[in-house]
Amino acid sequence: MPEAAGPLAQRPSAATSTAVTVWLNAAFGPVVLAVAYYFGSQLGFVLRFPPATTSILWPPNAILTAALLLSPPRRWWRFLLAVLPAHLAVQVQVGLPLSLIVALYSTNCFEAVVGAGLAHRLSDAPGRFDTLRRAALLILAVVLLAPILSGFVDAAAVAVLHGEPYWHVWQTRLFSNTLTALALVPVLVSLIRSPSVLRKGVPPRRAVEALLLVLSLIAAGGLIFAPPFLERGPFPAWWEQSELVLLLPLLLWAAARFGAAGSSFALLTTAALAFLAATSSSGSATVSQAAHAVRGLQAFLLVSGIPLFGLGALMEERRSTEQALGERLEFEALLSRISAAFVHLPSNAMDAAFEAQLRQAGNYSGLAGVLLFRVSTDAQRLELVAHWSASGDTRGGPPPGWSPPELLEHAARHEDWRIEDDGGWTLGIPLQAGNTLLGTLVFVGRSAEVRGHEEPATRLHLIAEVFASALARKQSEDALRAGEEMKSSILASLSGQVAVLDRSGRIIAANQTWPAAARVPGPDAPGAGGATLSYAEACRRAAGSGLPDTPEAGAGVQAVLAGTRPSFTLEYPCRTEAGERWFMLSVVPLRRPEGGAVAAHVDVPERRRAEDEARRSREELAHFLRVSTVGELTTSLAHELNQPLTAILANAQAARMLLDEGADPREMREILDDIVEEDKRAGEVIRRLRELLRKGEPEHAPLDLNLLATDMVRLVGSDATIRNVSIRVELAPQPSMVSGDRIQIQQVVLNLLLNAMDAMADYPPERRTVLVSTVIIAPDVHLSVRDTGTGLRQGRPERVFEPFYTTKPAGMGMGLSIARSIVEAHGGRIWAGDNVGPGATFTFSLPLGPSGSTSPGS
Ligand code: ADP
């Protein structure tokens, strides 16, 4: 690669950043220099006052210095050698002795090497004077130190070899060489670099201004230096001291508007005009007068030229700072335009925007093409997202779909990928979010020029960062949307009714099967107001559609929302149009910072229906058994009813007699009180019977097993009397509260009592005793029926609870089986065992229930 640096160079060096030094450093560069040196020397000889050797303006040294300034020191030897023949050719013509010629060659080279060497050493860009610092260093090295130092050697050589006075030579040479360096070196350097300036184009206004300046300089020079320069010019006598001041505005103009090089050029023009006028002067003035005047002019030009050169550099520096700032601002405006274009776009509209923004970036930077790649999901490939090419087709850059493997390899290592050839360059910058590789932005350029050229690669990196953040946003939004879509399709696919609740229990999403009545009415529905619906309200509105409208469900949901329960399930029946159906509510919390829960209602028809039917047939059977048990009691009940009825009859008859005899009302009241009492007794018997025979849904209520046991012992009281059985009751001192269905528990106790009496039928009456007892063994209440009958008579006591197991001729073997299912449905247990003595004991236990109220009527 040539030394020209494209935008791919990280930081192009200022010394080598211009292509114009190419020709200088090419093979023919030294030849051109030698020719220039030759003619420069010729001119120098013209501009002197013979017989003095020293010129008033000596261009060759400045020409050599300019070449050395623009070349790397390792190439200097070519230039130093190249100018030797030119030097010899000129000096021999003049007829100087060879020793002096060689000495002068050496001092000339010495001056150029010292000046350019110091400049190379001290300045970051020895060939440029566009900042005050660079200009000052150039003045110091090239304009002051080099001529001063080389002057000592030169004067010595001339004094020794040519016999001229040392200090005179030193002085003349100093004035001449400093002025030449100041006026010519910047102009020459600018000239060598002019192809690149011209290529960028000079605005017509500037060209006109430059022309005007030159014309003005020539006009002013003409007025001041024209033939009568050394005599009185066209000016009055009082103006004599101020002629040169006329030049000042023009020199200022040049510095202010055309920079340091401009001011040098103005100096050169002025000096050239003046010295030409002086040397060609054929007036009355003597040579020494002319030399005197020229020295004054030299001093004037040097003293005013040095600060003006600095001023020019300062102005140039300000202009380029302003321009850089302007460009920077423009670039930043571009960046913010590109970022802004992505900010409000939904991720699915971003692909189109990518292309438009690639165009903006590409057009601004003067690129041939820009391609945006994204890393594929398997991270194995780069996929083209969008591309733009300046020519509108693929000629400007690689074809779409192009993605060399090295591009991904470099990107994976978080490195830029660069290729350069004669046709242009390609730069792939990895796009990252943190450490994650998102894709690559590839810039394609045709030439080394990129707008905002100071640090083009940095700028392209900034552009890449904007695209990286847009791509990152798109990817995260896409992922979010995919997640949302997945969630809503999962929700939609659920056959149950599912609702998502927020922390306060309001429905924020529901699936298709969620009942319409439990949805938030549309915004145009009256009173809707865009409000959300609470879960409780939804259950209330959609009663009969499967949602649980019970306080229990509401409390469960609240508990999960409040975090006091990890989850909640509830099975519940619901009367729908198609009849009763069972559902299961399950509530699970939403694991997210905002909280909330998911409530799902699933139809549980099959299992529930089967369970329901089993329960119903159990109840039917239990009822049937109760009816048949009561049937067994008919005789004893008739007997029991007989007593109060007989007493009522006797009392009624007694009352009638007393009425006939003119009864004493007090006696009558007593008789009537007796009748009421007896009637109540009969009523109690009938109530117990009706209760037992009632058929209906089981109802859970608090029950005192003590009262319930007493009640049942009373019911079988007459039967026991008939059977000669004595029944004892030993109850727990405190109420033995359980929760359950009174009729069902009564049935269990009744069954145990009748079985106990049956078991003792074959024994003598004095052995027939039954003990009914309750005892509280926390957390349960135990109720036992102990008899002195046959005992269980077989090895497996639990067999008696099996259906259809009976030892009685007319038995069904269902009583204990039903009793067990009733007790277990109440969360209890029933068991039997032989006594230590004769007989068996049947016990059931139920969990202790609420200790408050007792069952009414027990
Ligand atoms: P059933 O009374 O119709 O036979 P049960 O299920 O009530 O049906 O009783 C089943 C069997 O258990 C009885 O036939 C009897 O053999 C036995 N059994 C029940 N209670 C007792 C008891 N207290 N003592 C001895 N055996 C009993």
mmCIF file of C-alpha atoms in Angstrom, residues 50-195:
data_model
loop_
_atom_site.group_PDB
_atom_site.id
_atom_site.type_symbol
_atom_site.label_atom_id
_atom_site.label_comp_id
_atom_site.label_asym_id
_atom_site.label_seq_id
_atom_site.Cartn_x
_atom_site.Cartn_y
_atom_site.Cartn_z
ATOM 1 C CA PRO A 50 27.905 42.139 -7.626
ATOM 2 C CA PRO A 51 30.628 41.753 -6.796
ATOM 3 C CA ALA A 52 29.083 40.484 -3.530
ATOM 4 C CA THR A 53 28.605 36.679 -3.538
ATOM 5 C CA THR A 54 25.618 36.803 -1.270
ATOM 6 C CA SER A 55 22.217 37.339 -2.813
ATOM 7 C CA ILE A 56 19.483 39.416 -1.348
ATOM 8 C CA LEU A 57 17.047 36.521 -1.867
ATOM 9 C CA TRP A 58 18.530 32.998 -2.149
ATOM 10 C CA PRO A 59 15.844 30.447 -3.252
ATOM 11 C CA PRO A 60 17.876 27.166 -3.557
ATOM 12 C CA ASN A 61 18.183 26.639 0.184
ATOM 13 C CA ALA A 62 14.457 27.225 0.642
ATOM 14 C CA ILE A 63 13.686 24.783 -2.185
ATOM 15 C CA LEU A 64 15.848 22.094 -0.606
ATOM 16 C CA THR A 65 14.390 22.781 2.858
ATOM 17 C CA ALA A 66 10.823 22.494 1.506
ATOM 18 C CA ALA A 67 11.630 19.108 -0.051
ATOM 19 C CA LEU A 68 13.224 17.840 3.147
ATOM 20 C CA LEU A 69 10.283 19.072 5.224
ATOM 21 C CA LEU A 70 7.905 16.971 3.154
ATOM 22 C CA SER A 71 10.061 13.820 3.095
ATOM 23 C CA PRO A 72 10.979 11.348 5.756
ATOM 24 C CA PRO A 73 14.634 11.878 6.840
ATOM 25 C CA ARG A 74 15.631 8.425 5.567
ATOM 26 C CA ARG A 75 15.078 9.673 1.991
ATOM 27 C CA TRP A 76 16.940 12.954 2.334
ATOM 28 C CA TRP A 77 20.188 11.623 0.928
ATOM 29 C CA ARG A 78 18.547 11.354 -2.513
ATOM 30 C CA PHE A 79 17.658 15.051 -2.502
ATOM 31 C CA LEU A 80 21.011 16.150 -1.135
ATOM 32 C CA LEU A 81 22.787 14.206 -3.844
ATOM 33 C CA ALA A 82 20.362 15.338 -6.547
ATOM 34 C CA VAL A 83 21.007 19.032 -5.968
ATOM 35 C CA LEU A 84 24.800 18.661 -6.154
ATOM 36 C CA PRO A 85 24.960 18.648 -9.982
ATOM 37 C CA ALA A 86 22.569 21.576 -10.145
ATOM 38 C CA HIS A 87 24.674 23.486 -7.656
ATOM 39 C CA LEU A 88 27.855 22.748 -9.549
ATOM 40 C CA ALA A 89 26.298 23.721 -12.867
ATOM 41 C CA VAL A 90 25.195 27.105 -11.613
ATOM 42 C CA GLN A 91 28.226 27.984 -9.565
ATOM 43 C CA VAL A 92 30.701 26.996 -12.257
ATOM 44 C CA GLN A 93 28.895 29.334 -14.640
ATOM 45 C CA VAL A 94 29.428 32.142 -12.201
ATOM 46 C CA GLY A 95 33.117 31.283 -12.161
ATOM 47 C CA LEU A 96 33.629 30.652 -8.476
ATOM 48 C CA PRO A 97 36.581 28.532 -7.385
ATOM 49 C CA LEU A 98 35.743 24.874 -6.913
ATOM 50 C CA SER A 99 36.655 24.958 -3.231
ATOM 51 C CA LEU A 100 34.143 27.724 -2.618
ATOM 52 C CA ILE A 101 31.544 25.920 -4.725
ATOM 53 C CA VAL A 102 31.883 22.812 -2.574
ATOM 54 C CA ALA A 103 31.914 24.869 0.601
ATOM 55 C CA LEU A 104 28.744 26.702 -0.427
ATOM 56 C CA TYR A 105 27.095 23.396 -1.341
ATOM 57 C CA SER A 106 27.922 22.096 2.100
ATOM 58 C CA THR A 107 26.608 25.145 3.924
ATOM 59 C CA ASN A 108 23.426 25.156 1.823
ATOM 60 C CA CYS A 109 22.844 21.505 2.656
ATOM 61 C CA PHE A 110 23.739 22.210 6.272
ATOM 62 C CA GLU A 111 21.104 24.936 6.478
ATOM 63 C CA ALA A 112 18.392 22.765 4.914
ATOM 64 C CA VAL A 113 19.228 19.734 7.065
ATOM 65 C CA VAL A 114 19.344 21.767 10.300
ATOM 66 C CA GLY A 115 16.054 23.543 9.532
ATOM 67 C CA ALA A 116 14.121 20.493 8.311
ATOM 68 C CA GLY A 117 15.729 18.245 10.951
ATOM 69 C CA LEU A 118 14.694 20.527 13.793
ATOM 70 C CA ALA A 119 11.222 20.867 12.316
ATOM 71 C CA HIS A 120 10.917 17.091 12.028
ATOM 72 C CA ARG A 121 12.139 16.734 15.590
ATOM 73 C CA LEU A 122 9.955 19.372 17.193
ATOM 74 C CA SER A 123 6.759 19.540 15.154
ATOM 75 C CA ASP A 124 4.082 16.875 14.828
ATOM 76 C CA ALA A 125 3.622 17.933 11.194
ATOM 77 C CA PRO A 126 6.794 19.538 9.879
ATOM 78 C CA GLY A 127 5.231 20.162 6.462
ATOM 79 C CA ARG A 128 2.313 22.114 7.879
ATOM 80 C CA PHE A 129 1.910 25.526 9.475
ATOM 81 C CA ASP A 130 -1.848 25.576 10.001
ATOM 82 C CA THR A 131 -1.657 26.024 13.767
ATOM 83 C CA LEU A 132 0.151 28.664 15.749
ATOM 84 C CA ARG A 133 2.389 26.031 17.328
ATOM 85 C CA ARG A 134 3.429 24.491 14.006
ATOM 86 C CA ALA A 135 4.001 27.951 12.524
ATOM 87 C CA ALA A 136 6.104 29.024 15.513
ATOM 88 C CA LEU A 137 8.239 25.887 15.312
ATOM 89 C CA LEU A 138 8.753 26.415 11.599
ATOM 90 C CA ILE A 139 9.862 29.997 12.194
ATOM 91 C CA LEU A 140 12.196 28.885 14.960
ATOM 92 C CA ALA A 141 13.775 25.984 13.081
ATOM 93 C CA VAL A 142 13.722 26.988 9.428
ATOM 94 C CA VAL A 143 13.570 30.811 9.471
ATOM 95 C CA LEU A 144 15.791 31.614 12.463
ATOM 96 C CA LEU A 145 18.053 28.823 13.775
ATOM 97 C CA ALA A 146 19.039 27.215 10.458
ATOM 98 C CA PRO A 147 20.149 30.465 8.711
ATOM 99 C CA ILE A 148 21.860 31.794 11.845
ATOM 100 C CA LEU A 149 23.829 28.603 12.478
ATOM 101 C CA SER A 150 24.709 27.908 8.856
ATOM 102 C CA GLY A 151 25.590 31.582 8.396
ATOM 103 C CA PHE A 152 28.635 31.220 10.654
ATOM 104 C CA VAL A 153 30.051 28.411 8.519
ATOM 105 C CA ASP A 154 29.077 30.057 5.250
ATOM 106 C CA ALA A 155 30.593 33.433 6.179
ATOM 107 C CA ALA A 156 33.776 31.700 7.239
ATOM 108 C CA ALA A 157 34.001 29.879 3.909
ATOM 109 C CA VAL A 158 33.372 33.020 1.871
ATOM 110 C CA ALA A 159 35.752 35.074 4.004
ATOM 111 C CA VAL A 160 38.551 32.533 3.739
ATOM 112 C CA LEU A 161 38.096 31.401 0.166
ATOM 113 C CA HIS A 162 36.831 34.628 -1.401
ATOM 114 C CA GLY A 163 38.248 37.241 0.890
ATOM 115 C CA GLU A 164 35.016 39.012 1.761
ATOM 116 C CA PRO A 165 34.563 40.529 5.243
ATOM 117 C CA TYR A 166 33.227 37.842 7.620
ATOM 118 C CA TRP A 167 30.529 39.786 9.478
ATOM 119 C CA HIS A 168 29.326 41.557 6.365
ATOM 120 C CA VAL A 169 28.808 38.211 4.649
ATOM 121 C CA TRP A 170 27.223 36.755 7.755
ATOM 122 C CA GLN A 171 24.806 39.679 8.046
ATOM 123 C CA THR A 172 23.892 39.824 4.356
ATOM 124 C CA ARG A 173 23.362 36.078 4.259
ATOM 125 C CA LEU A 174 21.318 36.129 7.446
ATOM 126 C CA PHE A 175 18.914 38.785 6.172
ATOM 127 C CA SER A 176 18.674 37.159 2.796
ATOM 128 C CA ASN A 177 18.214 33.570 3.971
ATOM 129 C CA THR A 178 15.782 34.255 6.816
ATOM 130 C CA LEU A 179 13.595 36.314 4.514
ATOM 131 C CA THR A 180 13.806 33.660 1.781
ATOM 132 C CA ALA A 181 12.929 30.930 4.246
ATOM 133 C CA LEU A 182 10.006 32.934 5.576
ATOM 134 C CA ALA A 183 8.710 33.957 2.171
ATOM 135 C CA LEU A 184 9.507 30.917 0.086
ATOM 136 C CA VAL A 185 9.426 27.727 2.191
ATOM 137 C CA PRO A 186 5.711 27.960 3.082
ATOM 138 C CA VAL A 187 4.865 28.912 -0.501
ATOM 139 C CA LEU A 188 6.834 25.973 -1.893
ATOM 140 C CA VAL A 189 5.388 23.518 0.573
ATOM 141 C CA SER A 190 1.919 24.755 -0.329
ATOM 142 C CA LEU A 191 2.743 24.445 -3.999
ATOM 143 C CA ILE A 192 3.894 20.859 -3.594
ATOM 144 C CA ARG A 193 0.706 20.099 -1.741
ATOM 145 C CA SER A 194 -1.501 22.109 -4.062
ATOM 146 C CA PRO A 195 -2.741 19.139 -6.141
#
